[in-house]
mmCIF file of C-alpha atoms in Angstrom:
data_model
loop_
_atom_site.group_PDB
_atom_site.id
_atom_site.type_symbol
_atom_site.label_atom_id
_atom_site.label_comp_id
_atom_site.label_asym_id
_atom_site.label_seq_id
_atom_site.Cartn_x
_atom_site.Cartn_y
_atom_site.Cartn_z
ATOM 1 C CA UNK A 1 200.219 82.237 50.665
ATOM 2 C CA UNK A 2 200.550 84.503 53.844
ATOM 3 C CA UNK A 3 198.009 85.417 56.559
ATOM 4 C CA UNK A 4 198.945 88.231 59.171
ATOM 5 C CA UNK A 5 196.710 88.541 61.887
ATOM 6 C CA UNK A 6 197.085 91.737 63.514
ATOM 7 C CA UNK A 7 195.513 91.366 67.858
ATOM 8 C CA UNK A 8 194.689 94.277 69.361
ATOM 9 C CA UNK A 9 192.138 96.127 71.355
ATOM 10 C CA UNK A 10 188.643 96.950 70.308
ATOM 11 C CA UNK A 11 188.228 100.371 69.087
ATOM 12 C CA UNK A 12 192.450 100.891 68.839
ATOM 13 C CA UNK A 13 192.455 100.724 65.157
ATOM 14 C CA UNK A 14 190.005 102.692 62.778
ATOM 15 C CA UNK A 15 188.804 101.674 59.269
ATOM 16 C CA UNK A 16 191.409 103.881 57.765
ATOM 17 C CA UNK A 17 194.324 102.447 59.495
ATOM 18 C CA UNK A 18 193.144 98.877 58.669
ATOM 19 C CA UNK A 19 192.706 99.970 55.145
ATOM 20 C CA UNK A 20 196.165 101.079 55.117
ATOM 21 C CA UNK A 21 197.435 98.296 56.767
ATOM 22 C CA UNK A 22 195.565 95.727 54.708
ATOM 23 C CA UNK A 23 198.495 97.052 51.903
ATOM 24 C CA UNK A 24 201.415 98.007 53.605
ATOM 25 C CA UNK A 25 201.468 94.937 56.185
ATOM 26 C CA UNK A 26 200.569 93.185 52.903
ATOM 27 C CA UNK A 27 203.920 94.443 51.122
ATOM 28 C CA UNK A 28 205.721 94.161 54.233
ATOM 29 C CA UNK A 29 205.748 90.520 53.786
ATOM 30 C CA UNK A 30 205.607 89.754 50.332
ATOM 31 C CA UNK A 31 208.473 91.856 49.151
ATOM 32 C CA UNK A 32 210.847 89.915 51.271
ATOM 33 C CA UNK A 33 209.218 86.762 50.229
ATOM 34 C CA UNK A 34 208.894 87.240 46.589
ATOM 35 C CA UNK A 35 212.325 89.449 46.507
ATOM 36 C CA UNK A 36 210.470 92.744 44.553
ATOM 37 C CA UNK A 37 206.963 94.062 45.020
ATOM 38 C CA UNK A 38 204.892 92.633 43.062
ATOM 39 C CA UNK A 39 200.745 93.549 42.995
ATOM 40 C CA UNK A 40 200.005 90.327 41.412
ATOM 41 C CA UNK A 41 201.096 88.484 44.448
ATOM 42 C CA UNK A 42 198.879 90.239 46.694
ATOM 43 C CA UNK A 43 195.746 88.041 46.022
ATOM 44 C CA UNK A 44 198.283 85.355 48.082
ATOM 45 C CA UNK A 45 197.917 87.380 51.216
ATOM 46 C CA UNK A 46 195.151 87.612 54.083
ATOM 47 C CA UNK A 47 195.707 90.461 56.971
ATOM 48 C CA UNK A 48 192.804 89.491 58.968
ATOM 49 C CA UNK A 49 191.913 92.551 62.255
ATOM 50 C CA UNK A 50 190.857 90.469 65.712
ATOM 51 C CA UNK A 51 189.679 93.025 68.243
ATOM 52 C CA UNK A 52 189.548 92.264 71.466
ATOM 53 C CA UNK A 53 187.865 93.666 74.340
ATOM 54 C CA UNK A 54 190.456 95.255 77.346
ATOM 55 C CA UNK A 55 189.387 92.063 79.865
ATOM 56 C CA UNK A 56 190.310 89.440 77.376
ATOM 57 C CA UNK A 57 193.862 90.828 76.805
ATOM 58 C CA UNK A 58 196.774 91.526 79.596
ATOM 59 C CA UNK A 59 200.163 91.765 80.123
ATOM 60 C CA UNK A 60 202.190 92.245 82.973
ATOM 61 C CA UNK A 61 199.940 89.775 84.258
ATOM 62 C CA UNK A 62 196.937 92.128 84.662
ATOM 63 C CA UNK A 63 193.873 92.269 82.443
ATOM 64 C CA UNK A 64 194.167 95.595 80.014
ATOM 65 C CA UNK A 65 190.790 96.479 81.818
ATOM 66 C CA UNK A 66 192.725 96.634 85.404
ATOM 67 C CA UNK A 67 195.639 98.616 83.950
ATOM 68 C CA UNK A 68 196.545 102.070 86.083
ATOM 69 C CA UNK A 69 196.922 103.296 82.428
ATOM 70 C CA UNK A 70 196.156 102.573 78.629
ATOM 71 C CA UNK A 71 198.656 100.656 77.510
ATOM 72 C CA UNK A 72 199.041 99.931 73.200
ATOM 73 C CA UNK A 73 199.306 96.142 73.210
ATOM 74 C CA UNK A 74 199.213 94.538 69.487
ATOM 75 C CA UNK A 75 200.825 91.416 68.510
ATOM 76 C CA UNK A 76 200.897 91.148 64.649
ATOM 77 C CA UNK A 77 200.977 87.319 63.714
ATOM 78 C CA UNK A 78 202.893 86.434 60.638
ATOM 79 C CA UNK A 79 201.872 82.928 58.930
ATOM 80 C CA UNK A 80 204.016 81.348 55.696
ATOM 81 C CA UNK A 81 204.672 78.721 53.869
ATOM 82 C CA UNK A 82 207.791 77.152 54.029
ATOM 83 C CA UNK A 83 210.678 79.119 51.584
ATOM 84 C CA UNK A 84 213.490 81.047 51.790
ATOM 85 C CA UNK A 85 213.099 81.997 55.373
ATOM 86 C CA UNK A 86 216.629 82.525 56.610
ATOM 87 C CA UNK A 87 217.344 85.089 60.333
ATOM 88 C CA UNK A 88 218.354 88.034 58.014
ATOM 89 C CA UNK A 89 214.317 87.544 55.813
ATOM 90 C CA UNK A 90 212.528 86.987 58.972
ATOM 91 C CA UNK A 91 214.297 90.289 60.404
ATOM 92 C CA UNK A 92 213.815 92.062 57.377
ATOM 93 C CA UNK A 93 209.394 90.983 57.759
ATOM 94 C CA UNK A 94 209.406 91.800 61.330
ATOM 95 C CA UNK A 95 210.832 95.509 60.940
ATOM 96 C CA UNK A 96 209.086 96.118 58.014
ATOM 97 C CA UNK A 97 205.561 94.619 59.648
ATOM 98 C CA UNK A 98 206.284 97.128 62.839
ATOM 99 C CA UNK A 99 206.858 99.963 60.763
ATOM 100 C CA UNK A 100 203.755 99.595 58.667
ATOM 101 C CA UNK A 101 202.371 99.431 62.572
ATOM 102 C CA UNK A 102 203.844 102.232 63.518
ATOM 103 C CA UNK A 103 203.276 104.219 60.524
ATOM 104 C CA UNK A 104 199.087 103.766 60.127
ATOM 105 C CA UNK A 105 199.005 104.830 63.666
ATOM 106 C CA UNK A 106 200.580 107.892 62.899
ATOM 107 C CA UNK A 107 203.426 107.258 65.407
ATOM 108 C CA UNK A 108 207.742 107.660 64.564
ATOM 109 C CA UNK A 109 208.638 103.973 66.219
ATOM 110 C CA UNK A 110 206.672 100.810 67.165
ATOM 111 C CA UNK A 111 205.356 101.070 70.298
ATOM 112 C CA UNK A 112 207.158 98.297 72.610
ATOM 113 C CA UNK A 113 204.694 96.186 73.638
ATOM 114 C CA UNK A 114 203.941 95.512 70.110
ATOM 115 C CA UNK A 115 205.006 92.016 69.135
ATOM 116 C CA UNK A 116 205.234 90.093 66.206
ATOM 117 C CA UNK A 117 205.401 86.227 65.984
ATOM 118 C CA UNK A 118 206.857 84.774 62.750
ATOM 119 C CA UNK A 119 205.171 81.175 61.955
ATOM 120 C CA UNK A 120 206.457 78.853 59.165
ATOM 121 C CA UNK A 121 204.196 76.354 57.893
ATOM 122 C CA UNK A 122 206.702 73.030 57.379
ATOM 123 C CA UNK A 123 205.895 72.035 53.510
ATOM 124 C CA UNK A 124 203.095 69.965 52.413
ATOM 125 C CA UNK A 125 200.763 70.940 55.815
ATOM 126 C CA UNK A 126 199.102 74.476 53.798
ATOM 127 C CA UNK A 127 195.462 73.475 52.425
ATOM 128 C CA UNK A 128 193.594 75.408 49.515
ATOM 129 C CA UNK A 129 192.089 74.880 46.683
ATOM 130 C CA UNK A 130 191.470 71.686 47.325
ATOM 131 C CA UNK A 131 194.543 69.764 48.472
ATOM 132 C CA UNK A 132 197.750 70.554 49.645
ATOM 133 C CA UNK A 133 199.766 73.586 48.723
ATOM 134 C CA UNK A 134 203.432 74.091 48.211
ATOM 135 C CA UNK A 135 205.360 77.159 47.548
ATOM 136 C CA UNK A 136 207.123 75.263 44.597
ATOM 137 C CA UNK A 137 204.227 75.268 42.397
ATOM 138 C CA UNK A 138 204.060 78.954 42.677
ATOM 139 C CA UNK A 139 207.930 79.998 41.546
ATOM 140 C CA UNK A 140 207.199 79.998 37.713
ATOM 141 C CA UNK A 141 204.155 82.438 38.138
ATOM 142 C CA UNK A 142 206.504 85.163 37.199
ATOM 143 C CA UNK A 143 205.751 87.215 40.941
ATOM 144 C CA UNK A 144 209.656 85.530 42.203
ATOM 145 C CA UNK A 145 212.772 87.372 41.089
ATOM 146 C CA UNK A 146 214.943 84.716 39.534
ATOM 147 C CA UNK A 147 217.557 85.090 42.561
ATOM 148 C CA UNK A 148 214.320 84.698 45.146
ATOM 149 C CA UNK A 149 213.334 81.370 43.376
ATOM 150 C CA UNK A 150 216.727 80.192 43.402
ATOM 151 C CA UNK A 151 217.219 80.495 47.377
ATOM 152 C CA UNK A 152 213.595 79.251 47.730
ATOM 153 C CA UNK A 153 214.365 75.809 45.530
ATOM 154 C CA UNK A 154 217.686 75.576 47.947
ATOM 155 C CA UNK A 155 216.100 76.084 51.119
ATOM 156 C CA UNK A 156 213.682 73.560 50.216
ATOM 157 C CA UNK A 157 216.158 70.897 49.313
ATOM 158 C CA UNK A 158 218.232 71.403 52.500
#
């Protein structure tokens, strides 16, 4: 389970692009996590689309709204459970999330003050369904490559 919240100013991102991000950010993540892409997997993931207005976002330390110029200032927030999560996986989710960015805005590289934040969720502290969730239940639903589950299981134990 995976929810990417993507900030950004009101009005910067149409229907369309969300639309198109709502997959590709979706894919971005899950076929690093899941180690092949796998449409059955998607029901696992949330993108969720906060606008907010140019005085209630700033960097620099000025208010967007104060800003001698528009400035395109996202930060994409990446949420997961605890797995196989090692530098070279988060990389590979971060560069894949800013490309989705870049491509649905119709741009040839992310711009730089785009960020993305990469959250794990330590094991046994995700909630659905119920109760608790855990990663491990999910590795025999057939969505993990066998090599995936393997370094998940691993990761886990360490």
């Amino acid at each position: 389970m995976t929810v990417i919240t993507v900030n950004a100013p009101k009005g910067r991102l149409s229907q369309e692009q969300r639309r198109k991000l709502a997959e590709t950010l979706t894919d971005a993540v899950l076929v690093p996590e899941v180690g092949q892409l796998a449409p059955a997997a998607r029901i696992g993931f949330q993108v969720h689309f906060v606008e907010r207005e140019p005085d209630m976002m700033a960097i620099g330390g000025r208010l967007l709204a104060d800003a001698p110029q528009d400035l395109d200032v996202m930060v994409i927030d990446v949420t997961v459970m605890d797995a196989d999560w090692r530098q070279e996986v988060r990389t590979e989710v971060i560069e894949r999330a800013l490309a989705a960015m870049a491509d649905a805005c119709g741009l040839t590289e992310p711009s730089p003050t785009w960020w993305v934040n990469f959250r794990v969720i330590d094991e046994g502290s995700w909630g659905s369904r119920g109760g608790v969730q855990s990663v491990l239940s999910l590795l025999d639903s057939g969505v993990f490559t066998e090599e995936k589950a393997k370094a998940i299981r691993a990761a886990l134990d360490a």
